[in-house]
C-alpha atoms as a PDB file:
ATOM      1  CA  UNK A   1      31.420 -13.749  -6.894  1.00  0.00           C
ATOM      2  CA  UNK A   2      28.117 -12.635  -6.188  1.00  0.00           C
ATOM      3  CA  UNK A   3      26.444 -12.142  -2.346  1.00  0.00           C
ATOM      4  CA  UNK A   4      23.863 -15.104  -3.808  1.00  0.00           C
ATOM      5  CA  UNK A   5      26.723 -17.273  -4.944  1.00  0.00           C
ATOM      6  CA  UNK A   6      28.200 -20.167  -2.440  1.00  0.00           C
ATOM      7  CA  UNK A   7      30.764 -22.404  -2.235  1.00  0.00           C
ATOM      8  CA  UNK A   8      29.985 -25.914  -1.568  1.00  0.00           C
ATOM      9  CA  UNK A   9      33.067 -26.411   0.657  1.00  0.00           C
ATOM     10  CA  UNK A  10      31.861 -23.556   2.729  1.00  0.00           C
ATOM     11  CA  UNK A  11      28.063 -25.133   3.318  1.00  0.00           C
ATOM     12  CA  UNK A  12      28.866 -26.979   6.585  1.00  0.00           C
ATOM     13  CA  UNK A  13      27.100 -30.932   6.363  1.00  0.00           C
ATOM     14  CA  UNK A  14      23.250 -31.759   7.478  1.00  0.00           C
ATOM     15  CA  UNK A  15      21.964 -28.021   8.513  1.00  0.00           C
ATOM     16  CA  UNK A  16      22.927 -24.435   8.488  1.00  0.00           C
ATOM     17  CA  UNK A  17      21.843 -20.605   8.492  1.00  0.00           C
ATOM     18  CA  UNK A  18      22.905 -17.855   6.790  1.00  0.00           C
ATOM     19  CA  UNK A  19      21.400 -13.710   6.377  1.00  0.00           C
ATOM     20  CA  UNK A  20      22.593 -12.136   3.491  1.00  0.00           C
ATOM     21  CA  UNK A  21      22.097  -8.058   3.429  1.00  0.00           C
ATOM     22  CA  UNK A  22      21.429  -6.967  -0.357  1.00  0.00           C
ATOM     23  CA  UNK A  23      22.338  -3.315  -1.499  1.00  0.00           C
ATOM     24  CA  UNK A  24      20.835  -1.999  -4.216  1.00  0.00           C
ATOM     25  CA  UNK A  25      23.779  -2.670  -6.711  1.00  0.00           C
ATOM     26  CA  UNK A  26      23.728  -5.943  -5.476  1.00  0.00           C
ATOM     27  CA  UNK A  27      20.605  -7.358  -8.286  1.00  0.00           C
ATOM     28  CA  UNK A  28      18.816  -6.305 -11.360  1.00  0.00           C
ATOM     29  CA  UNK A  29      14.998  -5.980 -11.501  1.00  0.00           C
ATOM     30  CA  UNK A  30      14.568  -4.087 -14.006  1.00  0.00           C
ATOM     31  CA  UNK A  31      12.345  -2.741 -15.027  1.00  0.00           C
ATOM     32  CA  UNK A  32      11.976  -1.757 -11.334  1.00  0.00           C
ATOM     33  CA  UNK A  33      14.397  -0.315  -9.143  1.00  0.00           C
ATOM     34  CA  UNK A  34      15.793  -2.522  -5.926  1.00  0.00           C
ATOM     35  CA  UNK A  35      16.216  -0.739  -2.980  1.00  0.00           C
ATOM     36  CA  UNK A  36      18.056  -3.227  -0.876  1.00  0.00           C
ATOM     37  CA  UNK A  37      16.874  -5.818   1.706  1.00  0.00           C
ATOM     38  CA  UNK A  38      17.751  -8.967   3.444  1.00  0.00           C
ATOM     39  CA  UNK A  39      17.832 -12.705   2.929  1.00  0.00           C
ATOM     40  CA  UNK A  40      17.636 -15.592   5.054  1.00  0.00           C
ATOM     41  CA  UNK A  41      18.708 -19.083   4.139  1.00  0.00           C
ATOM     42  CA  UNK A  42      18.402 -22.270   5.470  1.00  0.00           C
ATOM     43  CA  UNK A  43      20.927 -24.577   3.352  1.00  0.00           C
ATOM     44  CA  UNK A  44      20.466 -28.348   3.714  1.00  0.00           C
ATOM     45  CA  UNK A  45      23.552 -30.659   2.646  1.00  0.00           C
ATOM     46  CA  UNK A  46      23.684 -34.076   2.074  1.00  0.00           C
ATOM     47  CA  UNK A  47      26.024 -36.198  -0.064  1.00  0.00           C
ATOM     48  CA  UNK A  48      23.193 -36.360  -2.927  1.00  0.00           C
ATOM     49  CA  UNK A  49      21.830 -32.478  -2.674  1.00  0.00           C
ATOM     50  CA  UNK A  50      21.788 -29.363  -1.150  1.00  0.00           C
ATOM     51  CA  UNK A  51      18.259 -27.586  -0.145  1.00  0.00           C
ATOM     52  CA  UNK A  52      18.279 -24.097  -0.004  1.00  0.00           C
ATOM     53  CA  UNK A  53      14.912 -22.235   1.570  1.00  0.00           C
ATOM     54  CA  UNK A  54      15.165 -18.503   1.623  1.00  0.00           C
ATOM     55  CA  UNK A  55      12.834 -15.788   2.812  1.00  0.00           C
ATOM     56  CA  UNK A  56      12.936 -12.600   1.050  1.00  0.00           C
ATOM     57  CA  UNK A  57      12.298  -9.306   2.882  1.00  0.00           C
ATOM     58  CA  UNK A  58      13.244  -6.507   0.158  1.00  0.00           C
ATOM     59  CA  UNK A  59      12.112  -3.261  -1.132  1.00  0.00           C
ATOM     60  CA  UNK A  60      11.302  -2.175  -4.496  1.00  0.00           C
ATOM     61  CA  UNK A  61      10.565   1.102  -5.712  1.00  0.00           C
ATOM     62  CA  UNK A  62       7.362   1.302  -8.107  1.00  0.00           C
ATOM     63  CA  UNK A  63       5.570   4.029 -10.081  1.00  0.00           C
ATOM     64  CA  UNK A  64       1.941   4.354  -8.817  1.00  0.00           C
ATOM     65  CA  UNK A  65      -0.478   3.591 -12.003  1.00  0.00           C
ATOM     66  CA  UNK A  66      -2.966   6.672 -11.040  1.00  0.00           C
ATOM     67  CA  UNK A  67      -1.088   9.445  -9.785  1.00  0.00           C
ATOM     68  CA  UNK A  68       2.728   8.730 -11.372  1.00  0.00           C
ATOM     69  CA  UNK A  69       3.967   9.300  -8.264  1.00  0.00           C
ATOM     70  CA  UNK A  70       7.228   6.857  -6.794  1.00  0.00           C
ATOM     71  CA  UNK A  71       6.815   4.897  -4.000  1.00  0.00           C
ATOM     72  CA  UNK A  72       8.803   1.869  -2.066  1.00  0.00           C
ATOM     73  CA  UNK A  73       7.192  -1.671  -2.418  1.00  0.00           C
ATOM     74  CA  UNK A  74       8.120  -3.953   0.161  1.00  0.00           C
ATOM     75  CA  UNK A  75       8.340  -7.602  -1.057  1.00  0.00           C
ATOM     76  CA  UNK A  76       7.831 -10.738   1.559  1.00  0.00           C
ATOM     77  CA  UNK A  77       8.585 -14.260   0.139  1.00  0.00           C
ATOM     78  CA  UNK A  78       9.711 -17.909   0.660  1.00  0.00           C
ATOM     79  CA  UNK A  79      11.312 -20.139  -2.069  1.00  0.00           C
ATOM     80  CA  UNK A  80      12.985 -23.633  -1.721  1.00  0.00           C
ATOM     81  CA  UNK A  81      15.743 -24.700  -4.513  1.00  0.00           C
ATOM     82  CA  UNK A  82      16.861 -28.230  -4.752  1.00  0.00           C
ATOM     83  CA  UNK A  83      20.282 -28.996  -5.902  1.00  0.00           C
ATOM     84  CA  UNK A  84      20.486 -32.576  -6.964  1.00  0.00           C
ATOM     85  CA  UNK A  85      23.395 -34.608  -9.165  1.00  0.00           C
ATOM     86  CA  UNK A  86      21.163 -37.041 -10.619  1.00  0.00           C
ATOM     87  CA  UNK A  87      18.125 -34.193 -12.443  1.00  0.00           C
ATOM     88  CA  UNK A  88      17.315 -35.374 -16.256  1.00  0.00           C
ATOM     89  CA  UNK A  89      14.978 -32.234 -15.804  1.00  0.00           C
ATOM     90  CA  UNK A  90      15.151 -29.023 -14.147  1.00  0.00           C
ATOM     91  CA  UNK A  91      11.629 -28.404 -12.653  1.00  0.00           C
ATOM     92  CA  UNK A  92      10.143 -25.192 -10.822  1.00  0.00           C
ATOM     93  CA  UNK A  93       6.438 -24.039  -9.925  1.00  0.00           C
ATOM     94  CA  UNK A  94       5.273 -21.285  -7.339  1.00  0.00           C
ATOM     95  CA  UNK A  95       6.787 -23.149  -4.235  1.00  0.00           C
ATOM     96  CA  UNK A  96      10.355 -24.569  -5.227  1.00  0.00           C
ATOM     97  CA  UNK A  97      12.557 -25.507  -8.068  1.00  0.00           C
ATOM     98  CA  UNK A  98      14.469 -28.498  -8.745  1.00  0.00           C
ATOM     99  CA  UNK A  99      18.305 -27.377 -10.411  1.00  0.00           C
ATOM    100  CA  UNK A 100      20.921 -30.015 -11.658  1.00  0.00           C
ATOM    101  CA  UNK A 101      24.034 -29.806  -9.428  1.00  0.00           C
ATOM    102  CA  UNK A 102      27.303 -29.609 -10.968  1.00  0.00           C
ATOM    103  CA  UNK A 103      30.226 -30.341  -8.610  1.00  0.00           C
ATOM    104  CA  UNK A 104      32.824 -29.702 -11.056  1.00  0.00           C
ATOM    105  CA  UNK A 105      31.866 -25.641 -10.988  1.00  0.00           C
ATOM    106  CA  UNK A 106      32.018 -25.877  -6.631  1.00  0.00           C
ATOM    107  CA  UNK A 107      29.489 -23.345  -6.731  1.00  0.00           C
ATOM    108  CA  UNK A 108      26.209 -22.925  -6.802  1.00  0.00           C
ATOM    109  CA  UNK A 109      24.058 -19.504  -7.299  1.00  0.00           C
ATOM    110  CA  UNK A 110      20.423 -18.546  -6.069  1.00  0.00           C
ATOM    111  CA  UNK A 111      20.568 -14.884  -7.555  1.00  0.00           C
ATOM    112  CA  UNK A 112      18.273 -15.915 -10.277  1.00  0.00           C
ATOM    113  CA  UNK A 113      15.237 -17.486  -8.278  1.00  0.00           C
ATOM    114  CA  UNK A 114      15.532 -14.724  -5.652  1.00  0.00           C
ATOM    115  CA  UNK A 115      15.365 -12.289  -8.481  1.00  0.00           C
ATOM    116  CA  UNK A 116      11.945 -14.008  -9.926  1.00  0.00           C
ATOM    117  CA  UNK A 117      11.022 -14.659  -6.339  1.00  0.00           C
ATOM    118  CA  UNK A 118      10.760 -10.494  -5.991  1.00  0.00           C
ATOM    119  CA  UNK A 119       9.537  -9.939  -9.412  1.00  0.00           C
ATOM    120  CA  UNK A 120       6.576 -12.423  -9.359  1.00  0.00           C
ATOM    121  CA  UNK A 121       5.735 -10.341  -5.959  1.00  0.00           C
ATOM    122  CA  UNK A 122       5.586  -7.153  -7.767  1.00  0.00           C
ATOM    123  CA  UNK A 123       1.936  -5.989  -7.842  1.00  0.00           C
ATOM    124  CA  UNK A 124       0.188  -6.084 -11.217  1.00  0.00           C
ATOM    125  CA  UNK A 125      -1.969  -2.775 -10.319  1.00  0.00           C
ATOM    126  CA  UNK A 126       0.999  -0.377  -9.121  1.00  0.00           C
ATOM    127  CA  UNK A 127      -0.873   1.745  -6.072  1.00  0.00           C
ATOM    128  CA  UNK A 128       0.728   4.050  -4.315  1.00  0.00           C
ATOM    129  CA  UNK A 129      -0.211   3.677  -0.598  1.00  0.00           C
ATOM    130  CA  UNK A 130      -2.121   6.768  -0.116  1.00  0.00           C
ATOM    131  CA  UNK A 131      -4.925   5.374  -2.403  1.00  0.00           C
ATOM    132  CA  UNK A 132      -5.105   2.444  -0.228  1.00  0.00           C
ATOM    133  CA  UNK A 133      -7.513   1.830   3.058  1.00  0.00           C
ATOM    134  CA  UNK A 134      -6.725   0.493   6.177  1.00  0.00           C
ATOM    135  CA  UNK A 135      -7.511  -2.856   4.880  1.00  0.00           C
ATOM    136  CA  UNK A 136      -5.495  -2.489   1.784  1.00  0.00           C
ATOM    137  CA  UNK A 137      -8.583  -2.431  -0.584  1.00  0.00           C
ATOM    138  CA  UNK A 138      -8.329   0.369  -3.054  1.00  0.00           C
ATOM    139  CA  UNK A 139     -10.211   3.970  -1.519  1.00  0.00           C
ATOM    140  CA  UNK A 140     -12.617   5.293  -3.681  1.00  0.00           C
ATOM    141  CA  UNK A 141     -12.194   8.552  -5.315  1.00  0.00           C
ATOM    142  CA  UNK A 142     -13.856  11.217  -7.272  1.00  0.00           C
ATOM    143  CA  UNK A 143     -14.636  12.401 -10.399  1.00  0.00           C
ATOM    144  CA  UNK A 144     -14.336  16.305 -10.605  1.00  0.00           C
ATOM    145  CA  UNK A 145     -15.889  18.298 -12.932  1.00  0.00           C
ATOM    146  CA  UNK A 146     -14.317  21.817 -14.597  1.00  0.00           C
ATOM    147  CA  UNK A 147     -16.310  24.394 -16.467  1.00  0.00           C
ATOM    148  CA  UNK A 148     -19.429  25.214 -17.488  1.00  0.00           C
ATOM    149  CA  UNK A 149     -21.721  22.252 -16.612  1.00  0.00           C
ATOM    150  CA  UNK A 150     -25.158  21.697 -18.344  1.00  0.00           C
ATOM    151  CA  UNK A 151     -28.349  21.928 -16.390  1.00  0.00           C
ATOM    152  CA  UNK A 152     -29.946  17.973 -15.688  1.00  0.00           C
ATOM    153  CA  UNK A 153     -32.504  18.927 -17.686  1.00  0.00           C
ATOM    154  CA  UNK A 154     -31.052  19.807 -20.855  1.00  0.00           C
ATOM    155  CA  UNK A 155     -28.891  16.870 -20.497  1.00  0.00           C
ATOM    156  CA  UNK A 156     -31.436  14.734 -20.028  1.00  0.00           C
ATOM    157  CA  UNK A 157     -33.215  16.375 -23.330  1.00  0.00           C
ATOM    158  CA  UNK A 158     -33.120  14.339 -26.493  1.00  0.00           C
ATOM    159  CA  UNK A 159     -31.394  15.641 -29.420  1.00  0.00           C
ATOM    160  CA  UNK A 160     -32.862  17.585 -31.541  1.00  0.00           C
ATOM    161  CA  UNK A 161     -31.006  15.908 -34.678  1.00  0.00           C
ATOM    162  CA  UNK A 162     -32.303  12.678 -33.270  1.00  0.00           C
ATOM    163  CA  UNK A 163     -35.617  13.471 -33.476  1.00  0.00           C
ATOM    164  CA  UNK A 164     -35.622  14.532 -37.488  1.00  0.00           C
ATOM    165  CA  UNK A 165     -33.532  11.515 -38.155  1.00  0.00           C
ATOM    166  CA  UNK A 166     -36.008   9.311 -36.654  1.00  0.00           C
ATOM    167  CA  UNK A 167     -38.843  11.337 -38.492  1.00  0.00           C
ATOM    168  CA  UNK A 168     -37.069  10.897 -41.710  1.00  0.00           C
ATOM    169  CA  UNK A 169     -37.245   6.705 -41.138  1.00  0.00           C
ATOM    170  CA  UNK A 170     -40.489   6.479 -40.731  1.00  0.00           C
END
């Protein structure tokens, strides 16, 4: 049984709390690599569902996109699941998801929406914090240049070839 699987018998009636410490055996992200973190749950009982809110406070290590260089992520989210008897349809967007409830199993597992939770937190542009300002906006950087560079003039120069082609069209 997983740290993100519970018991129903164990989720005490009407309210309760719960912090779960992840290691980083503990879930999958791959691509990425999870480097542990925390969870806190709220957990919501009733004889017709069971709520579950939990706020995810993990880290993630990440390959930067301009410099290949490895660096930790952290990831901060909420999530509510809904555990209900009576679902035709099992329903999620960005804020919650609505599971059907299955009494018969006496369990009931999170692991998967805390795993999308991180994963849809992931940064599409990979940056490693040193290329970042104090606001979080990307710095700028430069361009260098090696070798021999031409002179603005000459660079500025048209072609040579350029000129005889356009000769030769008119």
């Amino acid at each position: 049984m997983s740290k993100l699987e519970f018991n129903i018998v164990e989720i005490p009636e009407e309210e309760s709390q719960r912090s779960v410490g992840l290691e980083e055996e503990d879930l999958d992200l791959s691509p990425y690599e999870f480097k542990g973190g925390g969870i806190d749950l709220q957990f919501y009982r009733t004889l017709h569902f069971i709520r579950v809110n939990f706020h995810v406070d993990a880290d993630v290590e990440l390959v930067c996109d301009r410099s290949l260089e490895s660096y930790i992520q952290p990831i901060v989210s909420d999530y509510e699941v809904l555990f209900k008897v009576d679902v035709q349809e099992e329903t999620e967007n960005e804020d919650g998801a609505v599971r059907r409830f299955n009494f018969s199993s006496n369990t009931l597992s999170i692991e998967e929406e805390v795993r999308d939770t991180i994963m849809l937190n992931v940064p599409i542009k990979k940056l490693h914090p040193k290329f970042l300002d104090e606001d979080g906006s990307p710095k700028e950087f430069e361009t260098k240049k090696y070798g021999d560079v031409a002179e603005e003039d000459e660079a500025e120069g048209i072609d040579p070839r350029w000129e005889k082609l356009k000769k030769l069209k008119n």
